[in-house]
XYZ file of C-alpha atoms in Angstrom:
574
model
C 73.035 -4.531 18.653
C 70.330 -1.583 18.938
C 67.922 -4.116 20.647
C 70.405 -5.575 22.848
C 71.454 -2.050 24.511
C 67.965 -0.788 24.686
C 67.408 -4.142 26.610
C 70.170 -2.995 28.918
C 69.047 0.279 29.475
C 65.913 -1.388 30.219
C 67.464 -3.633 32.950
C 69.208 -1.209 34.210
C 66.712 0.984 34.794
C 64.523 -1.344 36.431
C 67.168 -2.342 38.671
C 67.766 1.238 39.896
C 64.514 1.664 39.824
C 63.823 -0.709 42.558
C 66.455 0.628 44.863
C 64.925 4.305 44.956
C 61.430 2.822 45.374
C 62.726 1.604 48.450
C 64.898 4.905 49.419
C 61.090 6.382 48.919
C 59.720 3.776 51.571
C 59.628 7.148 54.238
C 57.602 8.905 52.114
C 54.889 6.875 51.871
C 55.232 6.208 54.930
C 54.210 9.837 55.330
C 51.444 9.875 52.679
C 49.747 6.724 54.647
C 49.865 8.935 58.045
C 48.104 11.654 56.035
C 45.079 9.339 54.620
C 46.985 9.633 51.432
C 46.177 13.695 51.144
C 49.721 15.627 50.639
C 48.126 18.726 51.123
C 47.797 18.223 54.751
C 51.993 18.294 55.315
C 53.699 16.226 53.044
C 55.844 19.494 52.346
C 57.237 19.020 55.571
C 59.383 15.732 54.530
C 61.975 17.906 53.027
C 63.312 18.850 55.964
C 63.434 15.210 57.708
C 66.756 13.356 58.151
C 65.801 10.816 55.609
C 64.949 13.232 53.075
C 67.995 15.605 52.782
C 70.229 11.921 53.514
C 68.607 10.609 50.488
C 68.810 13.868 48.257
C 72.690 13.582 49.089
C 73.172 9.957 47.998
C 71.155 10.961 44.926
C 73.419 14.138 44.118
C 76.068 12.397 44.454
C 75.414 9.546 42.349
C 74.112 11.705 39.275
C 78.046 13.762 39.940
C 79.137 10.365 39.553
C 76.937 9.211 36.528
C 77.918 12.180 34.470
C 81.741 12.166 35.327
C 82.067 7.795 35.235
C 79.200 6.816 33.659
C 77.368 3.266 34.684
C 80.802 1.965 36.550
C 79.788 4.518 39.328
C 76.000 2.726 39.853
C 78.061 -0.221 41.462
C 79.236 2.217 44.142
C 75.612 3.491 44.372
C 73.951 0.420 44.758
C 76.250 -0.485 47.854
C 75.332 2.697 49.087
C 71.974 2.640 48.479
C 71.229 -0.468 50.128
C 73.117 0.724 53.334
C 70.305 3.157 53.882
C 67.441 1.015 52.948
C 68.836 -1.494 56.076
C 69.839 1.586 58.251
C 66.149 2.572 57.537
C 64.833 -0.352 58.669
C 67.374 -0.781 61.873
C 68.816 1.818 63.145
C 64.969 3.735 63.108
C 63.051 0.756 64.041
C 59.874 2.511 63.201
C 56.992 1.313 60.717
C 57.565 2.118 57.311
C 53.842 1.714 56.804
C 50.949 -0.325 56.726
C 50.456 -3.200 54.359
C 47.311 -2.616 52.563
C 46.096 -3.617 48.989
C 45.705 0.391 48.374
C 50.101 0.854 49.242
C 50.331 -2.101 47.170
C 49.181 -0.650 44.021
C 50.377 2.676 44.682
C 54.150 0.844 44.891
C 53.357 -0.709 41.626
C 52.527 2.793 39.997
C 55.659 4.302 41.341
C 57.719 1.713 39.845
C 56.679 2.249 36.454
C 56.955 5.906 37.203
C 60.609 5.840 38.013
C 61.408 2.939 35.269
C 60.031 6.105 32.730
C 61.711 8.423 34.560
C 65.289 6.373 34.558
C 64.806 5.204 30.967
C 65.125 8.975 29.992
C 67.919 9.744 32.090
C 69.452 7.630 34.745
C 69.592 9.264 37.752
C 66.421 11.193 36.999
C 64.445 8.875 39.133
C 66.444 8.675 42.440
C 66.412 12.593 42.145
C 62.942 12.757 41.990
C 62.012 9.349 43.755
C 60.332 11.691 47.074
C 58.480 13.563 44.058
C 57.273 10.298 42.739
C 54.601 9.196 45.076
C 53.097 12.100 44.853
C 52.924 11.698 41.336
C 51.713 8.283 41.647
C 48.807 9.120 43.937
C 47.221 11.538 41.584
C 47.793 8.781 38.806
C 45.834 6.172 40.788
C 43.314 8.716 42.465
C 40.133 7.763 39.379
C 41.243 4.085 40.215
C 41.529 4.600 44.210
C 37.930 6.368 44.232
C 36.107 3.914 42.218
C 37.264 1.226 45.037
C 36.491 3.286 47.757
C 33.459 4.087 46.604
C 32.180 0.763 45.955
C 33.403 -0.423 49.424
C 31.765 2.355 51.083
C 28.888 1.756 49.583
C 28.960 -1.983 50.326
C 29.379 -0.609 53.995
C 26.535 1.790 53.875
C 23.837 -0.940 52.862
C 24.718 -3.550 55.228
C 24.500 -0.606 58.299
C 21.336 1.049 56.618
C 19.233 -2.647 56.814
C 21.004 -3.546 60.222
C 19.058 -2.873 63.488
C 22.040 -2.335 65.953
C 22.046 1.203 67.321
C 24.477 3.672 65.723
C 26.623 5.422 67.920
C 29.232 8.180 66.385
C 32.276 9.216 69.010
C 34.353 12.169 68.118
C 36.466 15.268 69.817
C 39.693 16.252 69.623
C 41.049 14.207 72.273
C 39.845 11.007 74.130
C 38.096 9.229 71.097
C 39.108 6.005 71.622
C 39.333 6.015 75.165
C 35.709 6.830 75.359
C 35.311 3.953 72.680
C 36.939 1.088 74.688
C 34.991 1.964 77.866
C 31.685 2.495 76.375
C 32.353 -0.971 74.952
C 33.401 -2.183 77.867
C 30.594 -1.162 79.593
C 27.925 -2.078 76.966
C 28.800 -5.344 76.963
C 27.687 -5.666 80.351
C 23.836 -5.991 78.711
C 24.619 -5.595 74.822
C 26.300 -7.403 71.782
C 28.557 -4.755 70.693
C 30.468 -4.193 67.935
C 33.257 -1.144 67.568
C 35.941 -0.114 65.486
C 39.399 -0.758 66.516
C 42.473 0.453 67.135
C 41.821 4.509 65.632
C 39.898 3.625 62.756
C 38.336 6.582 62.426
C 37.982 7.772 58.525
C 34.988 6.537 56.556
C 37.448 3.471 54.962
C 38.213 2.104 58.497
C 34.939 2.652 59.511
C 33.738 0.457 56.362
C 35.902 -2.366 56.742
C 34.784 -2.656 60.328
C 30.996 -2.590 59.323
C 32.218 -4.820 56.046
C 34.180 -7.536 57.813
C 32.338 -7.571 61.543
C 28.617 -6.182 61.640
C 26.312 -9.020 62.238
C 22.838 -9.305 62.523
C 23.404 -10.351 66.158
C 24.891 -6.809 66.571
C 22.879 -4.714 69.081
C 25.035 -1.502 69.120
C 27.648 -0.485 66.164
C 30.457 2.113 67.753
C 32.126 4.210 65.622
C 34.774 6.386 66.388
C 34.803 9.942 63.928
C 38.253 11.533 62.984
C 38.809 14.821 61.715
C 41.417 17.047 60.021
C 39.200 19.509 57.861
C 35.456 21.059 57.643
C 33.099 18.349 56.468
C 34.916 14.960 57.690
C 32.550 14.423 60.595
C 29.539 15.300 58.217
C 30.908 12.661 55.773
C 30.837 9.942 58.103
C 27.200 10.743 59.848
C 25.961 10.732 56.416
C 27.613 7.504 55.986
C 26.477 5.792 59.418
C 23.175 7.739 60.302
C 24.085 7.537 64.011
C 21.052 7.344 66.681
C 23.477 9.034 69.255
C 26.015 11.097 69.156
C 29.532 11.764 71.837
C 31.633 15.034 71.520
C 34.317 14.221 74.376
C 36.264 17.298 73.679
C 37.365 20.552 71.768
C 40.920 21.726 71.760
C 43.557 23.332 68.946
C 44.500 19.855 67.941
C 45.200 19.750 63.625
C 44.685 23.640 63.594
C 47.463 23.742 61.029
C 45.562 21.463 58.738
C 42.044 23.137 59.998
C 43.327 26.682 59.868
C 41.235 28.285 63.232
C 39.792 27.281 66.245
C 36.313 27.794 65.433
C 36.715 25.695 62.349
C 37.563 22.734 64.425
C 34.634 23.695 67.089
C 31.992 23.915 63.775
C 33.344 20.424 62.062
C 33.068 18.661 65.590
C 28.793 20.338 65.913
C 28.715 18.696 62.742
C 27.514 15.681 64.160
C 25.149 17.524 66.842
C 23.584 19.525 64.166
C 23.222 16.227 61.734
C 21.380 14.274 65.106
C 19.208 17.388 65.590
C 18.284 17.442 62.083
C 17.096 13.605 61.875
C 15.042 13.504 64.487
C 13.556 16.905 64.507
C 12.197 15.085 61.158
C 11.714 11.726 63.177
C 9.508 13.729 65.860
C 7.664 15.025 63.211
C 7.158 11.365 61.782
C 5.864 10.108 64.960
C 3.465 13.246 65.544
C 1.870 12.350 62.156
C 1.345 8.608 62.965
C -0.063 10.133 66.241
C -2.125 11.962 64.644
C -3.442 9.952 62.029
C -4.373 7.307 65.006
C -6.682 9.230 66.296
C -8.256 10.479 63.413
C -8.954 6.494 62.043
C -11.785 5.390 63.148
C -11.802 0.841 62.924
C -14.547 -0.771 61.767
C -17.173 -2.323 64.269
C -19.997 -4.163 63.627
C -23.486 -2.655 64.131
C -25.924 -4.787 66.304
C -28.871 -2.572 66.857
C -27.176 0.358 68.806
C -23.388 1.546 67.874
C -20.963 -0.749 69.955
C -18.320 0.647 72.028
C -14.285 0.698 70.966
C -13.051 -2.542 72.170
C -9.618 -1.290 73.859
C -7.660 -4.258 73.413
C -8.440 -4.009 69.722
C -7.641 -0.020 69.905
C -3.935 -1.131 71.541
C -3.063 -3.734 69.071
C -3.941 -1.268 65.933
C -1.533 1.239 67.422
C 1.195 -1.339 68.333
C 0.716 -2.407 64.645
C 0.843 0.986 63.289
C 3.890 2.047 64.757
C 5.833 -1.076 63.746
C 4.420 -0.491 60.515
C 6.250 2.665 60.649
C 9.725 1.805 61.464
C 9.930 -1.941 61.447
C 14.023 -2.132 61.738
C 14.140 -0.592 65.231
C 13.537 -2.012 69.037
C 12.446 -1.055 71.872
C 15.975 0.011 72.617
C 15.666 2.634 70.130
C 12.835 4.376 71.164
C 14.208 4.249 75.129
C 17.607 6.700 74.891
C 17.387 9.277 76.731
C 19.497 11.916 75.416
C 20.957 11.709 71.485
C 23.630 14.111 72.809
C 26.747 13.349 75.555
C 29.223 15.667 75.896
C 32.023 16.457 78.612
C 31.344 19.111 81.105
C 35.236 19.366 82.229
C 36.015 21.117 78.921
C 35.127 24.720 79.529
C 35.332 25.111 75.304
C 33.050 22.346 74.595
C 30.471 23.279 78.052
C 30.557 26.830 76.497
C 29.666 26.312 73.068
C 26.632 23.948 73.822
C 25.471 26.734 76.110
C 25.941 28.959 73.851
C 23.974 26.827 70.767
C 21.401 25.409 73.528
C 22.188 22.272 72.574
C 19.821 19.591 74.535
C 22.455 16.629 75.794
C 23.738 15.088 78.897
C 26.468 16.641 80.203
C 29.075 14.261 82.281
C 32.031 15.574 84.762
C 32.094 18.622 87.228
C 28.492 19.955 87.439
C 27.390 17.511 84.813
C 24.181 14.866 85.539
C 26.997 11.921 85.952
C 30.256 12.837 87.532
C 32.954 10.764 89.158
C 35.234 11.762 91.442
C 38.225 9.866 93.169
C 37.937 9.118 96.482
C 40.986 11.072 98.681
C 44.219 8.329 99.770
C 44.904 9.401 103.198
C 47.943 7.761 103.578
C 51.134 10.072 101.638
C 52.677 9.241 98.717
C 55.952 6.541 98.788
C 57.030 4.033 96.395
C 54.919 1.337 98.476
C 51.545 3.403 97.881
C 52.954 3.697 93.999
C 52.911 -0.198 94.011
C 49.953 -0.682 95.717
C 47.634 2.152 93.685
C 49.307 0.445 89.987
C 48.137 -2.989 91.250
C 44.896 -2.791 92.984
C 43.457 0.021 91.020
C 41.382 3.066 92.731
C 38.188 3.967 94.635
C 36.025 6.119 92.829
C 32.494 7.748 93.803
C 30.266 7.647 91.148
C 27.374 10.186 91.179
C 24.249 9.747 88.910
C 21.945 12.786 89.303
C 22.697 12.794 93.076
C 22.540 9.195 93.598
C 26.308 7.942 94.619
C 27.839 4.697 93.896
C 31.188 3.466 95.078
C 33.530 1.321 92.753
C 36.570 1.042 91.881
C 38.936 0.945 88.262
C 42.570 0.745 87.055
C 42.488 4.446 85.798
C 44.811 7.082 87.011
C 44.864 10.140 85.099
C 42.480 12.724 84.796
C 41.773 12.656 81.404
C 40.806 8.908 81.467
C 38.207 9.167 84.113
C 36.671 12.027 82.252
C 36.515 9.468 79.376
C 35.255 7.120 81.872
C 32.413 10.181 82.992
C 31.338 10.666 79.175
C 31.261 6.868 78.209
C 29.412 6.268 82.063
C 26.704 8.950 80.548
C 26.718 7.415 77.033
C 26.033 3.743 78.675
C 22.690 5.284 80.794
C 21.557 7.096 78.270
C 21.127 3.665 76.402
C 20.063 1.669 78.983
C 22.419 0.197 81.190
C 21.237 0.861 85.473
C 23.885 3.180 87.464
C 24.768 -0.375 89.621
C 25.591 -2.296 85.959
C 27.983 0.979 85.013
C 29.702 0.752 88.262
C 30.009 -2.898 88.282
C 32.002 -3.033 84.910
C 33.859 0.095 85.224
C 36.023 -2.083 87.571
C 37.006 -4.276 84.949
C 38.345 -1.147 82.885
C 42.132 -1.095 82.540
C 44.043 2.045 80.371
C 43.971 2.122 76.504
C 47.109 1.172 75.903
C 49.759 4.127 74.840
C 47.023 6.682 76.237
C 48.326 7.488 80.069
C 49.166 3.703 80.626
C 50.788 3.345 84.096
C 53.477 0.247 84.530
C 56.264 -0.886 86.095
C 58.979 -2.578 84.525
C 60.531 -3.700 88.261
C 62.519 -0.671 88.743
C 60.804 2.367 87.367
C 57.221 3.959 86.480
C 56.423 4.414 82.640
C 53.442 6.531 82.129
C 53.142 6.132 78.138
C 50.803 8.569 77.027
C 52.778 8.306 73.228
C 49.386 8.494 71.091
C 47.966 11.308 72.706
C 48.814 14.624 71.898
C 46.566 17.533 72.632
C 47.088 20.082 75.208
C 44.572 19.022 77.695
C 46.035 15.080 77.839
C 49.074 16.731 78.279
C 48.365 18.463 81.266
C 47.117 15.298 82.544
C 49.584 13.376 82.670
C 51.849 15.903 83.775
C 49.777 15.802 87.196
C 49.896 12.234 86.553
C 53.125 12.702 86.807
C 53.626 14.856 89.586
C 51.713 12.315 91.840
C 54.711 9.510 92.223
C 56.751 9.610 94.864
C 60.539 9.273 93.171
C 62.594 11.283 90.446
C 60.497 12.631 87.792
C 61.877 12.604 83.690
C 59.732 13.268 80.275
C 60.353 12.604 77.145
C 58.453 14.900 75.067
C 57.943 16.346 71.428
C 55.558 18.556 72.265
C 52.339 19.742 70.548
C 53.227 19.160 66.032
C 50.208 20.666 63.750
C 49.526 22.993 66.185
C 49.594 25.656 63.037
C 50.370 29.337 64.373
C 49.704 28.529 68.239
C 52.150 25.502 67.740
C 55.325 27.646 69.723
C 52.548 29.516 72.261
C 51.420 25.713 73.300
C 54.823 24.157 73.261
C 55.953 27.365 75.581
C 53.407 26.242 77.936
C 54.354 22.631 77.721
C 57.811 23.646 78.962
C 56.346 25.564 82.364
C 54.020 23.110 83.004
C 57.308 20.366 83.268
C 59.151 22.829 84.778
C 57.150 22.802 87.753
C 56.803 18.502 88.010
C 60.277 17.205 86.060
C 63.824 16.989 87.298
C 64.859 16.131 83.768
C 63.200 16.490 80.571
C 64.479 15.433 76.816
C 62.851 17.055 73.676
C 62.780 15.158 70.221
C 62.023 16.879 67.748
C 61.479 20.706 66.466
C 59.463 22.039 68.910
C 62.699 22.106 71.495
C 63.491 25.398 71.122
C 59.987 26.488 72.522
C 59.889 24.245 74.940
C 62.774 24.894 76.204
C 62.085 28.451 76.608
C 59.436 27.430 78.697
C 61.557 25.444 80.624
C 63.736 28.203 81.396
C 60.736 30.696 82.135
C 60.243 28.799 85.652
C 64.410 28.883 86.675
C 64.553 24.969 85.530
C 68.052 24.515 84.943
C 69.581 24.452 81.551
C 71.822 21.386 82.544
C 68.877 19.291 83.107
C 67.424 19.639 80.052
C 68.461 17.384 76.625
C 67.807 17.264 72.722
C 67.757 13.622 70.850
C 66.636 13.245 67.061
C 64.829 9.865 67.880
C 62.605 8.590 71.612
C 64.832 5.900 71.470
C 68.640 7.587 71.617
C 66.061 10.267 74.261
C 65.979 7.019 76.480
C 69.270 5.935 76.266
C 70.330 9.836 77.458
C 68.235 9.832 80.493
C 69.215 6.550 81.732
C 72.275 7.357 83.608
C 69.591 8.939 85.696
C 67.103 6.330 86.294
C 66.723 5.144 90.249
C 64.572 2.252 91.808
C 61.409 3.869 92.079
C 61.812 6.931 89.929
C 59.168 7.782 86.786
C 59.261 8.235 83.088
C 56.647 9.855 81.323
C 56.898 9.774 77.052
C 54.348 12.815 76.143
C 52.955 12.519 72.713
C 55.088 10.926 70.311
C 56.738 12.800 67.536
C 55.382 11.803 63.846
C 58.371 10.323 61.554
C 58.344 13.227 58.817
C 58.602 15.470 61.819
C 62.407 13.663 62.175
């Protein structure tokens, strides 16, 4: 009889069990976002929708437990399972990535909150948010071991490769300046580049693991950030030959506590380039020298015989590939290590101010490019026409001028164009090849992508989220001809600045929207901001999800009109 009803407590708790694990699917949801590190927010859950709704159903359940006893799970499983589909309808969002990493961290929970229900019932759906935190630290020896060894597998395989390494990072405009640079490398190269934003040393490794070739020419990687010593980690891990800061801005400051902590971790990869080949100019000085001083052997007939030079050529060709067999000739032909963007007074500023030898692209820069003035005025027909056929550019190298034309539109992209142009020459590709395959550029999509869904503009812009894309798209924005509507969150880890930034969000739409809807809990700044430049207070809405924001502002949509989503608002932020 003892057996039987510890069998059913068993049961029972491994039935329940399941049910929380999937009431907990938003929290590691969250934990995935955060590269599995709860110190950088996962606090923040507890005051999400899904959190507090949970805590409720769990409260009420253990009232029930205590006062009914097991009758009341019935009623709590019925319940239960009501979220878990509400979770995965009414949101429609991504509960999270299916990797063999979640996979075992589910596992772990499970047993966690089978423990955890075996002692007391309802102990695990009280604690199941608690859980996966628990569960992390649990699997953390196990999860290092793998990612160690897979790193590692990485490392070798890009160490004995001879594709040129090149490391993108900033705090806006990575992977923009990634897909172009591609783009335009593959005009002459074989390139290879990480996808999507794979940008932490484990996307960066199954990239390298599962697509680096010996065919490769040039390996692009793009280098994330959210505290001191992540871009370090990953030039340590690559060894890049050139190096791409596209911008500096106060983007993670809540997770990288100042601005000049975020301004030093981004120079982490200028300082780690400097440092190489300072030592590889060194190298090559040596060899020089050692040349010169080794004298080859000639045989004596009567008087000494002159240095054949053709023998004196090939012993120095020799030499030198002796030296550093694994590289080409493309290796020794870049002409700066360094590209940076001159439009962003922080980042022009700071390279000044640490004389910092690169290229500089944009305004004043060597490359620059600069759209070429539509004289006709703006109307719905000149809308069409400029989302269709694309625009003409003028593209300056060093004062020689080149006109093309691409499907770019706002600012921000064709200063990713102007960094990824200089990146491109500085590795070998002729001002007329640049020009010729910027035309076949098109916008990164969800990163100030223009289209028309036959009756109104959506500028999507969802997956950026820093202050200077922002303003972009805004004057995106303001240069269509009809009705003008954002959907916006705002700036989120934006730390102590985040209500100063959000404020200045709100003028900046003030001055371009006729309606704007904030998701989100930034509103209240925004909205202030709003307010600051006389926009009126009946134009302005709140939603708790983009989705019920677009149903609000579509009693207002016109033939011809524009909708611009601004950053998109994190789930735990909900």
């Amino acid at each position: 009889m003892a057996r039987c009803e510890i069998k059913m407590e068993i049961l029972f708790a491994a039935v329940y069990s399941a049910f929380w694990l999937a009431a907990a699917l938003p929290a590691m949801r969250v934990l995935q976002s955060l590269s599995y590190r709860p110190e950088r927010g996962y606090a923040r859950i507890e005051k999400t929708n899904e959190f507090i709704s949970c805590l409720i159903l769990n409260l009420m359940f253990a009232a029930a437990f205590v006062l009914f006893g097991k009758i009341a799970a019935i009623a709590f499983v019925t319940v239960n399972l009501a979220y878990v589909v509400w979770l995965r309808t009414v949101k429609k969002r991504t509960l999270y990535r299916k990797t063999n990493r979640i996979l075992r961290q589910y596992a772990t929970n499970y047993i966690i909150l089978i423990l955890l229900s075996i002692i007391w019932l309802p102990l695990g759906g009280l604690l199941c948010y608690l859980v996966p935190v628990v569960g992390l630290w649990v699997n953390r020896p196990i999860e290092m071991l793998i990612n160690r060894k897979f790193i590692n597998q990485a490392v070798k395989k890009i160490r004995n490769s001879r594709a040129i390494k090149v490391i993108i990072t900033g705090s806006y405009g990575k992977t923009s300046v990634k897909n172009y640079l591609k783009t335009l490398l593959s005009e002459k190269y074989k390139v290879l580049a990480t996808p999507e934003s794979y940008n932490t040393p484990l996307g960066i490794a199954l990239t390298v693991n599962n697509s680096l070739s010996d065919e490769t020419e040039i390996f692009i990687a793009e280098a994330g950030a959210r505290q001191k010593g992540d871009i370090l980690e990953i030039c340590e891990m690559i060894e890049p030959d050139l190096g791409v800061i596209v911008g500096i801005a106060p983007q993670h400051i809540q997770t990288f506590g100042t601005l000049n902590e975020i301004i030093s971790t981004k120079f982490e990869l200028v300082n780690y380039i400097n440092k190489k080949f300072n030592k590889l100019n060194y190298k090559n000085k040596l060899e020089k020298s050692c040349i010169k001083k080794r004298k080859p052997r000639v045989k004596k007939v009567g008087k000494t015989a002159p240095l054949n030079q053709d023998l004196k050529s090939k012993m120095t060709c020799n030499f030198l590939k002796k030296a550093d067999c694994s590289r080409d000739g493309l290796y020794y032909n870049i002409k700066k290590r360094f590209i940076y963007s001159n439009n962003c007074e922080l980042l022009k500023n700071e390279v000044k101010f640490r004389e910092c030898d690169g290229l500089a692209c944009g305004k004043g820069g060597f490359i620059d490019i600069r759209l070429v003035c539509r004289s006709c005025k703006s109307s719905f027909e000149s809308d069409i026409l400029r989302i269709t056929n694309g625009q003409n550019f003028l593209f300056n190298f060093g004062n020689l001028f080149f006109e093309g034309k691409c499907h770019l539109f706002a600012e921000s992209e064709i200063d990713s164009l102007c960094v990824a142009a200089g990146a491109a020459y500085s590795l070998g590709l002729m001002p007329e090849e640049i020009v010729r395959a910027a035309s076949t550029i098109k916008s990164v999509a969800h990163r100030a992508e223009v289209k028309f869904n036959g009756n109104i503009f959506i500028i999507d812009d969802s997956y950026n989220c820093s202050t200077e894309s922002a303003k972009s798209s805004i004057t995106l924005l303001d240069s269509f001809f009809g009705k003008k509507m954002c959907i916006t969150p705002g700036i989120v880890e934006g730390g102590n600045l985040q209500v100063r930034l959000n404020f200045e969000i709100g003028t900046q739409l003030a001055k371009v929207c006729d309606w704007v809807c904030i998701v989100g809990p930034n509103a209240d700044a925004i909205e202030k901001g709003l307010l600051s430049e006389s926009f009126h207070k009946e134009n302005i809405f709140r939603a708790s999800t983009p989705e019920n924001a677009v149903k609000m502002l579509a009693p207002y949509f016109s033939h011809g009109d524009v909708l611009l989503f601004l950053n998109d608002v994190p789930d735990d932020y909900l």
